Coordinates of C-alpha atoms in Angstrom, one line a residue:
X1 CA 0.0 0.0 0.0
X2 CA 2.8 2.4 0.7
X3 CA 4.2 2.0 -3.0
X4 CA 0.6 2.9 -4.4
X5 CA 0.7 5.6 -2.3
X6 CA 3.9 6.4 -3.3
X7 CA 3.7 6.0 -7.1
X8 CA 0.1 8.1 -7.1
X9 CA 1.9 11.1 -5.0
X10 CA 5.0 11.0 -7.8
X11 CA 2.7 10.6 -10.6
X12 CA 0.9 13.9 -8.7
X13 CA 3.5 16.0 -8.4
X14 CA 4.4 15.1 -12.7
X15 CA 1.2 16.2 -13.5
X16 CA 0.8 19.4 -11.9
X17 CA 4.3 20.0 -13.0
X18 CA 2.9 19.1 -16.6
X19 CA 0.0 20.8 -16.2
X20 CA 1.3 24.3 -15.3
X21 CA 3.7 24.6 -18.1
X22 CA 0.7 23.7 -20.6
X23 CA -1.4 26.1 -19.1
X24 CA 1.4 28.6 -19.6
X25 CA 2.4 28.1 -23.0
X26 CA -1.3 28.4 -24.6
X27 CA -2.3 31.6 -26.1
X28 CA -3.8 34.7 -24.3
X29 CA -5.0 38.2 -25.2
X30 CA -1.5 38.8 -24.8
X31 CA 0.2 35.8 -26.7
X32 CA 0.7 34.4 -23.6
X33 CA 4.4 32.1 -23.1
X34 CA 4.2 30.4 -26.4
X35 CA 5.0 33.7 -27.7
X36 CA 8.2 34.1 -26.3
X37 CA 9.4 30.6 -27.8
X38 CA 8.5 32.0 -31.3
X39 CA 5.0 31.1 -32.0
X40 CA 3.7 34.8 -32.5
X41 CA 0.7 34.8 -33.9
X42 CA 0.9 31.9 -36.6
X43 CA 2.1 28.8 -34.4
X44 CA 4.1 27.5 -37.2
X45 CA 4.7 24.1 -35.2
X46 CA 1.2 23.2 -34.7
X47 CA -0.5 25.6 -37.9
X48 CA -2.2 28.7 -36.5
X49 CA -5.4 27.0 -34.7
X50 CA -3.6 23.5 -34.4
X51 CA -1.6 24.2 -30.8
X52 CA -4.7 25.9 -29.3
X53 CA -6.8 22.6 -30.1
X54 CA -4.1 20.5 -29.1
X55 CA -3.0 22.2 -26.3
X56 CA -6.8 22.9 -24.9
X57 CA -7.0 18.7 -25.4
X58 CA -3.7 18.3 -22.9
X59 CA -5.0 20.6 -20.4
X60 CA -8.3 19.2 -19.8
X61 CA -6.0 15.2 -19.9
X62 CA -4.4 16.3 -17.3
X63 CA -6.7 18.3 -15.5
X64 CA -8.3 14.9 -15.4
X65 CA -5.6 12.8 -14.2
X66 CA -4.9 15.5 -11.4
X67 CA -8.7 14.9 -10.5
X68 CA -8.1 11.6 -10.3
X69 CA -4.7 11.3 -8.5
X70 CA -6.3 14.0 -5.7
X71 CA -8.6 11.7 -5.0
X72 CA -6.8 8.5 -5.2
X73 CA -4.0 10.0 -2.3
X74 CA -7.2 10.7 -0.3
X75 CA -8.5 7.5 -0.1
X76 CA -5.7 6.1 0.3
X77 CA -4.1 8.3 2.9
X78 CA -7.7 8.5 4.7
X79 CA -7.5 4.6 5.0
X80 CA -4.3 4.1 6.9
X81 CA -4.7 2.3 9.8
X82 CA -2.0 4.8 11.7
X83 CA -2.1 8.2 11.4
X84 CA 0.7 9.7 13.3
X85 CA 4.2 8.7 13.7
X86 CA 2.9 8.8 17.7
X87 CA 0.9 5.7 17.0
X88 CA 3.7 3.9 16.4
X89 CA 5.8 4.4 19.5
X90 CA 5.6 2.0 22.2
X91 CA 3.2 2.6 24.7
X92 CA 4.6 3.1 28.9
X93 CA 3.3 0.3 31.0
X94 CA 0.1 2.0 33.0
X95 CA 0.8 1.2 36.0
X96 CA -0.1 3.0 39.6
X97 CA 2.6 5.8 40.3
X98 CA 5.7 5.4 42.2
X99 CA 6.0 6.5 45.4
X100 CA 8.9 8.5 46.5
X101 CA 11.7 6.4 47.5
X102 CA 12.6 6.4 51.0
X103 CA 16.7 6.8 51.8
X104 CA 19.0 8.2 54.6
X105 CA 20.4 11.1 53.2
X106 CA 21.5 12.6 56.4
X107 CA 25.0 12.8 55.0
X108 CA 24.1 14.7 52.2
X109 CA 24.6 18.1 51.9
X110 CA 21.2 20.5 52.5
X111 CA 20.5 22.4 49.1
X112 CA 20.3 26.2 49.1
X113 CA 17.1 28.1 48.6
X114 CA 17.0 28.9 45.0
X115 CA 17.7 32.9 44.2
X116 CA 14.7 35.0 42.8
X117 CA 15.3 35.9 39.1
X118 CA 15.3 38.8 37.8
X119 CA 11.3 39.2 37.3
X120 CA 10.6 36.5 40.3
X121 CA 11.5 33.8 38.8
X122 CA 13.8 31.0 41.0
X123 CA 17.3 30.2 39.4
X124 CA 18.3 26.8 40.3
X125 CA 22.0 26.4 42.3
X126 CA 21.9 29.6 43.9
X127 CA 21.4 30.6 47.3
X128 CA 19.2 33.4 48.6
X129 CA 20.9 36.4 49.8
X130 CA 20.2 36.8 53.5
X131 CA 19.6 40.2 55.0
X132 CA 21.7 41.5 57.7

């Protein structure tokens, strides 16, 4: 399933590629992009209504195929059985919490206070100032 999705999103991205750059090179009020290659007015290639009939027949192909490959990545991206990368990671074991553990630290040294930032804030490590 992941190479038909795969193939479809290439096949996709190809088309709208394809279909841009017909779009572009048909004629306008302006003589649109084909002009700048040389067509002009007359469209030697093609004769002087040929590349407009052919080029209207390409653009609605591949509108068509775009249609199509739209909906083919939806249904199959809508199908997966896992959304999310998340889904995939393993799962902690639910269990009641843990209780603090219990040890004789009497011979480890008390922490300081923390120090009050600068807009109240407590910076770990430090000690409070006292007052004298």
């Amino acid at each position: 399933m992941e190479h038909a999705t795969t193939l479809i999103a290439i096949l996709h991205i190809l088309v709208a590629v394809l279909l841009v750059t017909i779009v572009l090179l048909q004629d306008s009020k302006n003589s649109g992009v084909g002009g700048a290659f040389g067509g002009g007015g007359s469209q030697t290639l093609f004769g002087a209504t040929g590349a407009a009939n052919f080029l209207v027949k390409v653009t609605r192909g591949l509108a068509i195929i775009f249609m199509g490959t739209c909906i083919g990545l939806t249904l199959f991206l809508t199908r997966r059985t896992s959304h999310s990368v998340v889904d995939n990671l393993p799962r902690p074991a639910t269990s009641s919490p843990a209780s603090p553990a219990t040890t004789d630290n009497s011979s480890a040294p008390a922490q300081a206070a923390p120090v009050q930032g600068v807009q109240g804030t407590a910076v770990p490590g430090k000690a409070v100032p006292t007052e004298k």
